[in-house]
Coordinates of N, CA, C and O in Angstrom, one line a residue:
L5 N 3.3 11.3 -4.0 CA 2.1 11.1 -4.8 C 1.8 12.3 -5.5 O 2.1 13.5 -5.1
F6 N 1.2 12.2 -6.7 CA 1.0 13.3 -7.6 C -0.5 13.7 -7.5 O -1.3 12.8 -7.3
S7 N -0.8 15.0 -7.5 CA -2.2 15.5 -7.5 C -2.7 15.2 -8.8 O -2.2 15.8 -9.9
C8 N -3.9 14.6 -9.0 CA -4.4 14.3 -10.3 C -5.5 15.2 -10.9 O -5.9 15.2 -12.0
K9 N -5.8 16.2 -9.9 CA -6.8 17.2 -10.5 C -6.1 18.2 -11.4 O -4.9 18.5 -11.2
M10 N -6.9 18.7 -12.4 CA -6.4 19.7 -13.3 C -6.4 21.0 -12.5 O -7.3 21.3 -11.8
S11 N -5.4 21.8 -12.8 CA -5.2 23.2 -12.2 C -6.3 24.1 -12.6 O -6.4 25.2 -11.9
T12 N -7.0 23.8 -13.6 CA -8.0 24.8 -14.1 C -9.3 24.9 -13.2 O -10.2 25.5 -13.6
G13 N -9.4 24.0 -12.3 CA -10.6 23.9 -11.3 C -11.6 22.9 -11.9 O -12.6 22.7 -11.4
Q14 N -11.4 22.3 -13.0 CA -12.3 21.3 -13.5 C -12.2 20.0 -12.8 O -11.2 19.7 -12.0
E15 N -13.1 19.1 -13.0 CA -13.2 17.9 -12.3 C -12.4 16.8 -13.1 O -12.6 15.6 -12.8
N16 N -11.6 17.1 -14.1 CA -10.9 16.1 -14.8 C -9.8 15.5 -14.0 O -9.1 16.3 -13.3
I17 N -9.6 14.2 -14.2 CA -8.4 13.6 -13.5 C -7.6 13.1 -14.6 O -8.0 12.5 -15.5
S18 N -6.2 13.2 -14.5 CA -5.2 12.8 -15.4 C -5.0 11.3 -15.2 O -4.6 10.8 -14.1
P19 N -5.3 10.5 -16.3 CA -5.1 9.1 -16.2 C -3.7 8.7 -16.0 O -3.3 7.6 -15.2
D20 N -2.7 9.5 -16.5 CA -1.3 9.2 -16.3 C -0.8 9.4 -14.9 O -0.1 8.5 -14.3
L21 N -1.3 10.3 -14.2 CA -1.0 10.6 -12.8 C -1.7 9.5 -11.9 O -1.2 9.1 -10.9
L22 N -2.9 9.1 -12.2 CA -3.6 8.0 -11.6 C -2.9 6.7 -11.6 O -2.6 6.0 -10.5
T23 N -2.3 6.4 -12.7 CA -1.5 5.2 -12.9 C -0.2 5.3 -12.2 O 0.2 4.4 -11.4
A24 N 0.4 6.5 -12.2 CA 1.6 6.7 -11.5 C 1.4 6.6 -9.8 O 2.1 5.9 -9.3
N25 N 0.3 7.0 -9.5 CA -0.1 7.0 -8.0 C -0.3 5.6 -7.6 O 0.2 5.0 -6.5
N26 N -1.0 4.8 -8.4 CA -1.2 3.3 -8.2 C 0.1 2.6 -8.2 O 0.2 1.6 -7.4
R27 N 0.9 2.9 -9.1 CA 2.3 2.2 -9.1 C 3.1 2.5 -7.9 O 3.8 1.7 -7.4
I28 N 3.0 3.8 -7.4 CA 3.7 4.1 -6.2 C 3.2 3.4 -5.0 O 4.0 2.8 -4.2
I29 N 1.8 3.3 -4.9 CA 1.3 2.5 -3.8 C 1.7 1.1 -3.9 O 2.0 0.4 -2.9
Y30 N 1.6 0.4 -5.1 CA 1.9 -0.9 -5.3 C 3.3 -1.2 -4.9 O 3.6 -2.2 -4.2
S31 N 4.3 -0.5 -5.4 CA 5.7 -0.7 -5.1 C 6.0 -0.5 -3.6 O 6.8 -1.3 -3.0
C32 N 5.4 0.5 -3.0 CA 5.7 0.6 -1.5 C 5.2 -0.5 -0.7 O 5.8 -1.1 0.1
R33 N 3.9 -0.9 -1.2 CA 3.3 -2.1 -0.5 C 4.1 -3.3 -0.6 O 4.2 -4.2 0.4
M34 N 4.7 -3.6 -1.8 CA 5.4 -4.8 -2.0 C 6.8 -4.7 -1.2 O 7.1 -5.7 -0.5
F35 N 7.5 -3.5 -1.1 CA 8.7 -3.4 -0.3 C 8.3 -3.6 1.2 O 9.0 -4.4 1.8
V36 N 7.3 -3.0 1.7 CA 6.9 -3.2 3.1 C 6.6 -4.6 3.4 O 6.9 -5.2 4.4
A37 N 5.9 -5.3 2.4 CA 5.4 -6.6 2.7 C 6.6 -7.6 2.8 O 6.7 -8.5 3.7
T38 N 7.6 -7.4 1.9 CA 8.8 -8.3 2.0 C 9.6 -8.0 3.4 O 10.1 -9.0 4.0
I39 N 9.7 -6.8 3.8 CA 10.4 -6.4 4.9 C 9.6 -7.0 6.2 O 10.2 -7.5 7.1
A40 N 8.3 -6.8 6.1 CA 7.5 -7.3 7.2 C 7.5 -8.8 7.2 O 7.4 -9.4 8.4
G41 N 7.6 -9.5 6.2 CA 7.6 -10.9 6.2 C 8.9 -11.4 6.8 O 8.9 -12.4 7.6
A42 N 10.0 -10.8 6.4 CA 11.3 -11.2 7.0 C 11.3 -10.9 8.4 O 11.8 -11.8 9.3
A43 N 10.7 -9.8 8.9 CA 10.6 -9.5 10.3 C 9.8 -10.5 11.1 O 10.1 -10.9 12.2
A44 N 8.5 -10.8 10.5 CA 7.7 -11.9 11.1 C 8.4 -13.1 11.3 O 8.3 -13.8 12.3
G45 N 9.2 -13.6 10.3 CA 9.9 -14.8 10.4 C 10.9 -14.7 11.5 O 11.2 -15.7 12.1
T46 N 11.7 -13.7 11.5 CA 12.8 -13.5 12.5 C 12.2 -13.4 13.9 O 12.7 -14.0 14.8
L47 N 10.9 -12.8 14.0 CA 10.2 -12.8 15.4 C 9.6 -14.1 15.7 O 9.3 -14.2 16.8
G48 N 9.5 -14.9 14.8 CA 8.9 -16.2 15.2 C 7.4 -16.2 15.1 O 6.8 -17.0 15.8
L49 N 6.8 -15.2 14.4 CA 5.3 -15.2 14.4 C 4.7 -16.3 13.6 O 5.3 -16.5 12.4
T50 N 3.9 -17.0 14.0 CA 3.3 -18.2 13.2 C 1.8 -18.1 13.2 O 1.2 -17.5 14.1
G51 N 1.3 -18.7 12.3 CA -0.2 -18.8 12.1 C -0.9 -17.5 12.1 O -0.6 -16.6 11.3
L52 N -1.9 -17.4 12.9 CA -2.8 -16.2 12.9 C -1.9 -14.9 13.3 O -2.2 -13.8 12.9
Q53 N -1.0 -15.1 14.3 CA -0.2 -14.0 14.6 C 0.5 -13.3 13.4 O 0.6 -12.1 13.3
G54 N 1.1 -14.2 12.6 CA 1.8 -13.7 11.4 C 0.8 -12.9 10.4 O 1.2 -11.9 9.8
L55 N -0.4 -13.5 10.2 CA -1.3 -13.0 9.3 C -1.8 -11.6 9.9 O -1.9 -10.6 9.2
L56 N -2.0 -11.6 11.2 CA -2.5 -10.3 11.8 C -1.3 -9.2 11.7 O -1.7 -8.0 11.6
Y57 N -0.1 -9.7 11.8 CA 0.9 -8.8 11.5 C 1.0 -8.2 10.2 O 1.2 -7.0 10.1
Y58 N 0.6 -9.0 9.2 CA 0.6 -8.4 7.8 C -0.6 -7.5 7.6 O -0.4 -6.4 7.1
V59 N -1.7 -7.9 8.2 CA -2.8 -6.9 8.2 C -2.5 -5.5 8.9 O -2.8 -4.4 8.4
F60 N -1.8 -5.6 9.9 CA -1.4 -4.4 10.7 C -0.4 -3.5 9.9 O -0.6 -2.4 9.7
T61 N 0.5 -4.1 9.3 CA 1.5 -3.4 8.5 C 0.9 -2.8 7.2 O 1.3 -1.8 6.8
S62 N -0.1 -3.5 6.6 CA -0.7 -3.1 5.5 C -1.6 -1.8 5.9 O -1.6 -0.9 5.1
A63 N -2.3 -1.9 6.9 CA -3.0 -0.8 7.4 C -2.1 0.5 7.7 O -2.5 1.6 7.4
I64 N -1.1 0.2 8.3 CA -0.1 1.2 8.6 C 0.5 2.0 7.3 O 0.5 3.2 7.3
V65 N 0.7 1.2 6.2 CA 1.1 1.7 5.0 C -0.1 2.5 4.5 O 0.2 3.8 4.0
S66 N -1.3 2.1 4.5 CA -2.4 2.9 4.0 C -2.5 4.3 4.8 O -2.8 5.3 4.2
L67 N -2.4 4.1 6.1 CA -2.6 5.4 6.9 C -1.4 6.3 6.7 O -1.6 7.5 6.6
L68 N -0.2 5.8 6.4 CA 0.9 6.7 6.1 C 0.7 7.4 4.7 O 1.1 8.6 4.6
F69 N 0.1 6.6 3.8 CA -0.3 7.3 2.5 C -1.4 8.4 2.7 O -1.3 9.5 2.1
L70 N -2.4 8.0 3.6 CA -3.3 9.1 3.9 C -2.8 10.4 4.4 O -3.1 11.5 4.2
L71 N -1.9 10.1 5.3 CA -1.1 11.3 6.0 C -0.3 12.1 4.9 O -0.3 13.3 5.0
K72 N 0.4 11.4 4.1 CA 1.1 12.1 3.0 C 0.2 12.8 2.0 O 0.7 14.0 1.7
M73 N -1.0 12.3 1.9 CA -1.9 13.2 1.0 C -2.7 14.2 1.8 O -3.6 14.8 1.2
R74 N -2.6 14.2 3.0 CA -3.3 15.1 4.0 C -4.7 14.8 3.9 O -5.6 15.7 3.8
F75 N -5.1 13.6 3.8 CA -6.5 13.0 3.8 C -7.3 13.6 2.6 O -8.5 13.5 2.6
S76 N -6.7 14.0 1.6 CA -7.4 14.5 0.3 C -7.3 13.5 -0.7 O -6.6 13.7 -1.7
I77 N -8.1 12.4 -0.6 CA -8.0 11.2 -1.6 C -8.6 11.7 -2.8 O -8.0 11.2 -3.9
Q78 N -9.6 12.5 -2.9 CA -10.2 12.9 -4.1 C -9.2 13.5 -5.1 O -9.4 13.5 -6.4
S79 N -8.2 14.2 -4.6 CA -7.3 14.9 -5.5 C -6.2 14.1 -6.0 O -5.4 14.6 -6.8
H80 N -6.1 12.8 -5.5 CA -5.0 12.0 -6.0 C -5.6 10.7 -6.6 O -4.9 10.0 -7.4
F81 N -6.8 10.3 -6.2 CA -7.4 9.1 -6.9 C -8.9 9.4 -7.2 O -9.5 10.3 -6.7
S82 N -9.3 8.4 -8.0 CA -10.9 8.6 -8.5 C -11.7 8.0 -7.3 O -12.9 8.4 -7.4
S83 N -11.2 7.1 -6.6 CA -12.1 6.6 -5.5 C -11.2 6.4 -4.2 O -9.9 6.4 -4.3
H84 N -11.9 5.8 -3.3 CA -11.0 5.5 -2.0 C -10.4 4.2 -2.0 O -9.4 4.0 -1.2
S85 N -10.8 3.3 -2.8 CA -10.4 2.0 -2.7 C -8.9 1.7 -3.0 O -8.3 0.8 -2.3
P86 N -8.2 2.4 -3.9 CA -6.7 2.1 -4.1 C -5.9 2.2 -2.9 O -4.9 1.5 -2.7
I87 N -6.2 3.1 -1.9 CA -5.4 3.4 -0.8 C -5.4 2.0 0.0 O -4.5 1.7 0.6
W88 N -6.5 1.3 0.1 CA -6.7 0.2 1.0 C -6.5 -1.1 0.3 O -6.1 -2.0 0.9
T89 N -6.8 -1.2 -1.0 CA -6.7 -2.4 -1.7 C -5.5 -2.6 -2.8 O -5.4 -3.8 -3.1
E90 N -5.0 -1.6 -3.2 CA -3.9 -1.7 -4.2 C -2.8 -2.6 -3.8 O -2.0 -2.2 -2.9
G91 N -2.6 -3.7 -4.4 CA -1.4 -4.5 -4.2 C -1.5 -5.4 -2.9 O -0.4 -6.0 -2.4
V92 N -2.7 -5.4 -2.2 CA -2.7 -6.1 -0.9 C -2.5 -7.6 -1.1 O -1.7 -8.2 -0.3
F93 N -3.2 -8.2 -2.0 CA -3.0 -9.7 -2.2 C -1.6 -10.1 -2.8 O -1.1 -11.1 -2.4
Q94 N -1.1 -9.3 -3.6 CA 0.2 -9.6 -4.2 C 1.3 -9.4 -2.9 O 2.2 -10.1 -2.9
G95 N 0.9 -8.3 -2.2 CA 1.8 -8.1 -1.0 C 1.8 -9.3 -0.2 O 2.8 -9.7 0.6
L96 N 0.6 -9.9 0.1 CA 0.5 -11.1 0.9 C 1.3 -12.2 0.4 O 2.0 -12.9 1.3
L97 N 1.3 -12.5 -0.8 CA 2.2 -13.5 -1.4 C 3.6 -13.2 -1.1 O 4.4 -14.1 -0.7
S98 N 4.0 -12.0 -1.3 CA 5.5 -11.6 -1.0 C 5.7 -11.8 0.5 O 6.9 -12.3 0.9
F99 N 4.8 -11.3 1.3 CA 4.9 -11.6 2.8 C 5.2 -12.9 3.2 O 6.0 -13.3 3.9
V100 N 4.3 -13.9 2.5 CA 4.3 -15.3 3.0 C 5.7 -15.9 2.5 O 6.3 -16.7 3.2
L101 N 6.2 -15.5 1.3 CA 7.4 -15.9 0.8 C 8.6 -15.7 1.7 O 9.4 -16.5 2.1
F102 N 8.7 -14.4 2.1 CA 9.8 -14.0 3.1 C 9.5 -14.4 4.5 O 10.4 -14.5 5.3
W103 N 8.2 -14.6 4.9 CA 7.8 -15.1 6.2 C 8.3 -16.5 6.4 O 8.8 -16.9 7.6
T104 N 8.1 -17.3 5.5 CA 8.4 -18.8 5.6 C 9.7 -19.3 5.0 O 9.9 -20.4 5.2
Y105 N 10.3 -18.4 4.4 CA 11.7 -18.8 3.8 C 12.7 -19.2 4.9 O 12.9 -18.4 5.8
P106 N 13.3 -20.3 4.8 CA 14.1 -20.8 6.0 C 15.5 -20.0 5.8 O 16.1 -19.9 4.8
C107 N 15.9 -19.5 7.0 CA 17.1 -18.6 7.0 C 18.4 -19.6 7.4 O 19.5 -19.1 7.1
S108 N 18.3 -20.8 7.7 CA 19.3 -21.6 8.1 C 19.8 -22.5 6.9 O 19.3 -22.6 5.9

């Protein structure tokens, strides 16, 4: 992830770097959602168990991003919400696709 704060100490945030950070979170979340969906299908998780598995993996991805940023969200994003919400519903669609796709 890129630091979006200007090095001059001003509170300006670079829109290009914000977009790049959102794109990184989105692509990582999509990748993890497809792998988690395939794993949930392989493990035989059905119904609420599979949904909770997706929520768990999505939360782990968010926590890993927080660790990567050393919990300094303000220097990478304009608000806290992209860490938790960026690509979650699109990831859910990818998760369900790979979760329910028949392997045989």
